[in-house]
C-alpha cells in the first residue's frame, strides 16, 4: 500500500462516486434545519468562548491508577483529537506536585540572588518593562510514555504520549534579567524555585540559562493559565518539563548544582547495573501517529489521512518515516510547513486503506542526524527499570474493523 502515490484527482474521483450513489434525496440538503430558520444566540453569550457542545469529548483526562491524589498527579493532552501543532490553552496537559497555586499577581515577586552583583526583587510590572520575545516550544514531561517501559499498557496516544504541549510563549529572555543582576565570576548554576506548595526546584547550568531560557507570563496570546504557572513560568526549550518551573518565585546563582529531590531521587534513570543516569535534561527526538490511534479509529476503507507529531529537544525535525508493517518497510511522510527548532512538527501521509491489518509506526529524524530508536534498542541499553526518557517507536495495530490497539512488535 503506497503512501502519497495517488494524487488528489483519485481522491476527488472517489468522493464523486460516493455522492452519485445516493438514490434518495439527502434530508441534510433538502430539509430546512432549525439553525437556519430561527435566530441563534447573540454576541457575548459566552464572554469567554468555549468549544461547540459537539466537541465535548475533547478534554484533558487522567488515569485512575496513576492518580493517588489529584494535587500530585497528571492529566493528559488529547493529542488524537487535535490538528496542527499549537496546543489550545484549555487542553495543555497538567503536571503538579502540590496542586495549582492560586497566586494574586499583584503580590507575586521574583527574587534573583546568590552569586550576583546586585540581588533583585522584581514585580510582574517590572518584568513587563523589559524587552519582550514570542517563541513556540514544546514541553514534554520526562515521564511521557514512562508507563510503557515493560510493554504496551495504555490504549490511546492521549495516555501514551499526552504529557506534551506546544505553546507560543511571551516573556523576557532569562539572560536579560540575569545580566541586570550581574553574574559574579565563578557562578555556574542557576536554581529555579516555584511558589507552589511543592516549592519545586531544579538546578540549571548557566550556559543553558543564558542561551534560550525565557521568563514567560503569557501563552498563546493570553496570560498563563493557573495550571501552567500563572503568573510566571520558566521556559527551558528542549529540556525535560520538570525544569520548566511554574509559579516561578526565585532564581539563585551558585557554583554547584543543588542536588534537589527532583534531580536525585526523581528524574534520574536507573540502569540495568544498578547505577543511575542523572541530569538527563534533553528530550531526544520522538514521534507518534495521532490518527489513526486507539481513540481515533478508522471510519472505513478508502482514502485515509495518516497524521502525527514529531519533535526533538536537540533541534529541528528533518524527516519522519512511516511504516505500515511494523518497521520492515519505511516510506517518508510529508512534513507540513517549515519545521522550527524545539517545537512540534506535523506530518501527514495520504493513502488508500483496503481494509488489511496494519502495524503503523512513525520514526523521527532531527537535524543533528539522530534517529528515533525502537523500544527494544532502548531497553537493550537502559533496561526496563526506567520511567523517564522513553522515546521509542510506537506501534498501533489497525484491525480490519478500523479499531486500533497499542501493541509492540519485536
Ligand atoms: N512549581 C512547579 N513547577 C513545575 C511542576 C510543579 O509541580 N511545581 N511540575 C513540573 C513538571 S514534572 C512538568 S512535566 C511540567 C508540566 O507543565 P504543565 O503543567 O504546563 O504541563 O511543569 C513542571 N514545573
Ligand atoms: Mo514532569
mmCIF file of N, CA and C and ligand atoms in Angstrom, residues 71 74-75 77 92-99 139-143 163-165 169 193-201 219 227-229 233-234 240-248 262 267, ligand 1:
data_model
loop_
_atom_site.group_PDB
_atom_site.id
_atom_site.type_symbol
_atom_site.label_atom_id
_atom_site.label_comp_id
_atom_site.label_asym_id
_atom_site.label_seq_id
_atom_site.Cartn_x
_atom_site.Cartn_y
_atom_site.Cartn_z
ATOM 1 N N UNK A 71 -3.875 16.394 43.634
ATOM 2 C CA UNK A 71 -2.920 17.503 43.787
ATOM 3 C C UNK A 71 -1.512 17.113 43.358
ATOM 4 N N UNK A 74 -1.299 13.909 37.194
ATOM 5 C CA UNK A 74 -1.117 14.364 35.822
ATOM 6 C C UNK A 74 -2.420 14.185 35.060
ATOM 7 N N UNK A 75 -2.712 15.156 34.173
ATOM 8 C CA UNK A 75 -3.776 14.977 33.176
ATOM 9 C C UNK A 75 -3.109 15.047 31.816
ATOM 10 N N UNK A 77 -2.947 15.581 27.483
ATOM 11 C CA UNK A 77 -3.435 16.326 26.311
ATOM 12 C C UNK A 77 -4.108 15.365 25.327
ATOM 13 N N UNK A 92 -3.881 21.890 27.417
ATOM 14 C CA UNK A 92 -2.497 21.567 27.764
ATOM 15 C C UNK A 92 -2.481 20.617 28.958
ATOM 16 N N UNK A 93 -1.736 19.525 28.857
ATOM 17 C CA UNK A 93 -1.651 18.581 29.977
ATOM 18 C C UNK A 93 -1.154 19.321 31.218
ATOM 19 N N UNK A 94 -1.473 18.757 32.382
ATOM 20 C CA UNK A 94 -1.060 19.380 33.651
ATOM 21 C C UNK A 94 -0.266 18.369 34.457
ATOM 22 N N UNK A 95 0.781 18.853 35.072
ATOM 23 C CA UNK A 95 1.536 18.009 35.997
ATOM 24 C C UNK A 95 1.891 18.879 37.196
ATOM 25 N N UNK A 96 1.279 18.570 38.322
ATOM 26 C CA UNK A 96 1.551 19.339 39.543
ATOM 27 C C UNK A 96 2.003 18.385 40.635
ATOM 28 N N UNK A 97 2.955 18.858 41.454
ATOM 29 C CA UNK A 97 3.409 18.067 42.600
ATOM 30 C C UNK A 97 2.758 18.516 43.900
ATOM 31 N N UNK A 98 2.137 19.692 43.888
ATOM 32 C CA UNK A 98 1.498 20.180 45.121
ATOM 33 C C UNK A 98 0.248 21.001 44.821
ATOM 34 N N UNK A 99 -0.451 20.638 43.762
ATOM 35 C CA UNK A 99 -1.666 21.360 43.389
ATOM 36 C C UNK A 99 -1.376 22.649 42.640
ATOM 37 N N UNK A 139 6.777 21.322 25.285
ATOM 38 C CA UNK A 139 7.178 20.894 26.629
ATOM 39 C C UNK A 139 6.757 19.440 26.746
ATOM 40 N N UNK A 140 7.710 18.561 27.053
ATOM 41 C CA UNK A 140 7.391 17.156 27.283
ATOM 42 C C UNK A 140 7.889 16.762 28.666
ATOM 43 N N UNK A 141 7.009 16.149 29.464
ATOM 44 C CA UNK A 141 7.426 15.593 30.755
ATOM 45 C C UNK A 141 8.368 14.433 30.468
ATOM 46 N N UNK A 142 9.449 14.343 31.239
ATOM 47 C CA UNK A 142 10.399 13.238 31.042
ATOM 48 C C UNK A 142 9.724 11.887 31.245
ATOM 49 N N UNK A 143 8.604 11.873 31.977
ATOM 50 C CA UNK A 143 7.883 10.612 32.241
ATOM 51 C C UNK A 143 6.878 10.275 31.143
ATOM 52 N N UNK A 163 1.698 13.725 27.655
ATOM 53 C CA UNK A 163 2.344 14.667 28.579
ATOM 54 C C UNK A 163 3.215 15.591 27.732
ATOM 55 N N UNK A 164 2.543 16.259 26.814
ATOM 56 C CA UNK A 164 3.207 17.037 25.760
ATOM 57 C C UNK A 164 2.302 18.205 25.384
ATOM 58 N N UNK A 165 2.857 19.408 25.328
ATOM 59 C CA UNK A 165 2.122 20.519 24.708
ATOM 60 C C UNK A 165 3.083 21.425 23.971
ATOM 61 N N UNK A 169 4.968 31.193 23.659
ATOM 62 C CA UNK A 169 5.190 31.913 24.914
ATOM 63 C C UNK A 169 5.554 33.360 24.648
ATOM 64 N N UNK A 193 13.003 28.094 41.529
ATOM 65 C CA UNK A 193 12.071 27.558 42.537
ATOM 66 C C UNK A 193 10.668 28.114 42.331
ATOM 67 N N UNK A 194 9.671 27.251 42.525
ATOM 68 C CA UNK A 194 8.273 27.645 42.389
ATOM 69 C C UNK A 194 7.688 28.122 43.702
ATOM 70 N N UNK A 195 6.586 28.893 43.601
ATOM 71 C CA UNK A 195 5.908 29.418 44.793
ATOM 72 C C UNK A 195 4.764 28.507 45.227
ATOM 73 N N UNK A 196 4.634 27.345 44.590
ATOM 74 C CA UNK A 196 3.554 26.418 44.936
ATOM 75 C C UNK A 196 3.892 25.652 46.220
ATOM 76 N N UNK A 197 2.925 24.844 46.682
ATOM 77 C CA UNK A 197 3.120 24.090 47.927
ATOM 78 C C UNK A 197 4.265 23.091 47.805
ATOM 79 N N UNK A 198 4.612 22.686 46.566
ATOM 80 C CA UNK A 198 5.713 21.738 46.364
ATOM 81 C C UNK A 198 7.070 22.438 46.423
ATOM 82 N N UNK A 199 7.082 23.772 46.310
ATOM 83 C CA UNK A 199 8.344 24.537 46.202
ATOM 84 C C UNK A 199 9.283 23.847 45.220
ATOM 85 N N UNK A 200 8.740 23.336 44.140
ATOM 86 C CA UNK A 200 9.565 22.546 43.209
ATOM 87 C C UNK A 200 10.786 23.357 42.771
ATOM 88 N N UNK A 201 11.959 22.735 42.844
ATOM 89 C CA UNK A 201 13.167 23.451 42.430
ATOM 90 C C UNK A 201 14.108 22.554 41.641
ATOM 91 N N UNK A 219 0.790 32.753 27.295
ATOM 92 C CA UNK A 219 0.824 31.575 26.430
ATOM 93 C C UNK A 219 -0.284 31.706 25.389
ATOM 94 N N UNK A 227 -3.042 26.612 35.775
ATOM 95 C CA UNK A 227 -2.458 25.264 35.698
ATOM 96 C C UNK A 227 -1.049 25.279 35.132
ATOM 97 N N UNK A 228 -0.755 26.272 34.286
ATOM 98 C CA UNK A 228 0.562 26.318 33.631
ATOM 99 C C UNK A 228 1.516 27.291 34.315
ATOM 100 N N UNK A 229 1.150 27.768 35.525
ATOM 101 C CA UNK A 229 2.123 28.530 36.299
ATOM 102 C C UNK A 229 1.834 30.008 36.482
ATOM 103 N N UNK A 233 6.264 31.613 34.545
ATOM 104 C CA UNK A 233 6.906 30.290 34.492
ATOM 105 C C UNK A 233 8.221 30.399 33.743
ATOM 106 N N UNK A 234 9.103 29.459 34.074
ATOM 107 C CA UNK A 234 10.371 29.352 33.371
ATOM 108 C C UNK A 234 10.174 28.466 32.138
ATOM 109 N N UNK A 240 13.642 18.630 29.702
ATOM 110 C CA UNK A 240 12.502 17.949 30.318
ATOM 111 C C UNK A 240 11.596 18.911 31.090
ATOM 112 N N UNK A 241 10.283 18.618 31.000
ATOM 113 C CA UNK A 241 9.256 19.501 31.556
ATOM 114 C C UNK A 241 9.452 19.862 33.011
ATOM 115 N N UNK A 242 10.015 18.960 33.796
ATOM 116 C CA UNK A 242 10.204 19.192 35.225
ATOM 117 C C UNK A 242 11.017 20.450 35.522
ATOM 118 N N UNK A 243 11.879 20.854 34.550
ATOM 119 C CA UNK A 243 12.739 22.024 34.784
ATOM 120 C C UNK A 243 12.018 23.339 34.487
ATOM 121 N N UNK A 244 10.874 23.241 33.833
ATOM 122 C CA UNK A 244 10.107 24.435 33.450
ATOM 123 C C UNK A 244 9.293 24.895 34.666
ATOM 124 N N UNK A 245 9.974 25.436 35.654
ATOM 125 C CA UNK A 245 9.335 25.732 36.946
ATOM 126 C C UNK A 245 8.161 26.702 36.769
ATOM 127 N N UNK A 246 7.005 26.264 37.304
ATOM 128 C CA UNK A 246 5.789 27.072 37.246
ATOM 129 C C UNK A 246 5.711 27.926 38.504
ATOM 130 N N UNK A 247 4.867 28.964 38.465
ATOM 131 C CA UNK A 247 4.672 29.861 39.609
ATOM 132 C C UNK A 247 6.047 30.328 40.132
ATOM 133 N N UNK A 248 6.906 30.696 39.201
ATOM 134 C CA UNK A 248 8.337 30.952 39.496
ATOM 135 C C UNK A 248 8.531 32.111 40.468
ATOM 136 N N UNK A 262 14.189 16.613 42.909
ATOM 137 C CA UNK A 262 13.788 16.388 41.515
ATOM 138 C C UNK A 262 14.967 16.067 40.597
ATOM 139 N N UNK A 267 13.632 11.871 38.605
ATOM 140 C CA UNK A 267 14.231 12.366 37.347
ATOM 141 C C UNK A 267 15.686 11.942 37.164
HETATM 142 N N1 LIG B 1 6.404 24.891 40.655
HETATM 143 C C1 LIG B 1 6.209 23.769 39.949
HETATM 144 N N2 LIG B 1 6.690 23.708 38.691
HETATM 145 C C2 LIG B 1 6.507 22.593 37.939
HETATM 146 C C3 LIG B 1 5.837 21.463 38.467
HETATM 147 C C4 LIG B 1 5.321 21.559 39.793
HETATM 148 O O1 LIG B 1 4.698 20.639 40.329
HETATM 149 N N3 LIG B 1 5.527 22.727 40.504
HETATM 150 N N4 LIG B 1 5.745 20.319 37.694
HETATM 151 C C5 LIG B 1 6.790 20.146 36.683
HETATM 152 C C6 LIG B 1 6.620 19.014 35.799
HETATM 153 S S1 LIG B 1 7.087 17.497 36.403
HETATM 154 C C7 LIG B 1 6.254 19.177 34.496
HETATM 155 S S2 LIG B 1 6.241 17.864 33.417
HETATM 156 C C8 LIG B 1 5.801 20.488 33.973
HETATM 157 C C9 LIG B 1 4.370 20.379 33.471
HETATM 158 O O2 LIG B 1 3.944 21.583 32.906
HETATM 159 P P1 LIG B 1 2.405 21.792 32.575
HETATM 160 O O3 LIG B 1 1.612 21.563 33.827
HETATM 161 O O4 LIG B 1 2.298 23.132 31.972
HETATM 162 O O5 LIG B 1 2.051 20.724 31.563
HETATM 163 O O6 LIG B 1 5.860 21.507 34.948
HETATM 164 C C10 LIG B 1 6.957 21.417 35.841
HETATM 165 N N5 LIG B 1 7.002 22.591 36.680
#
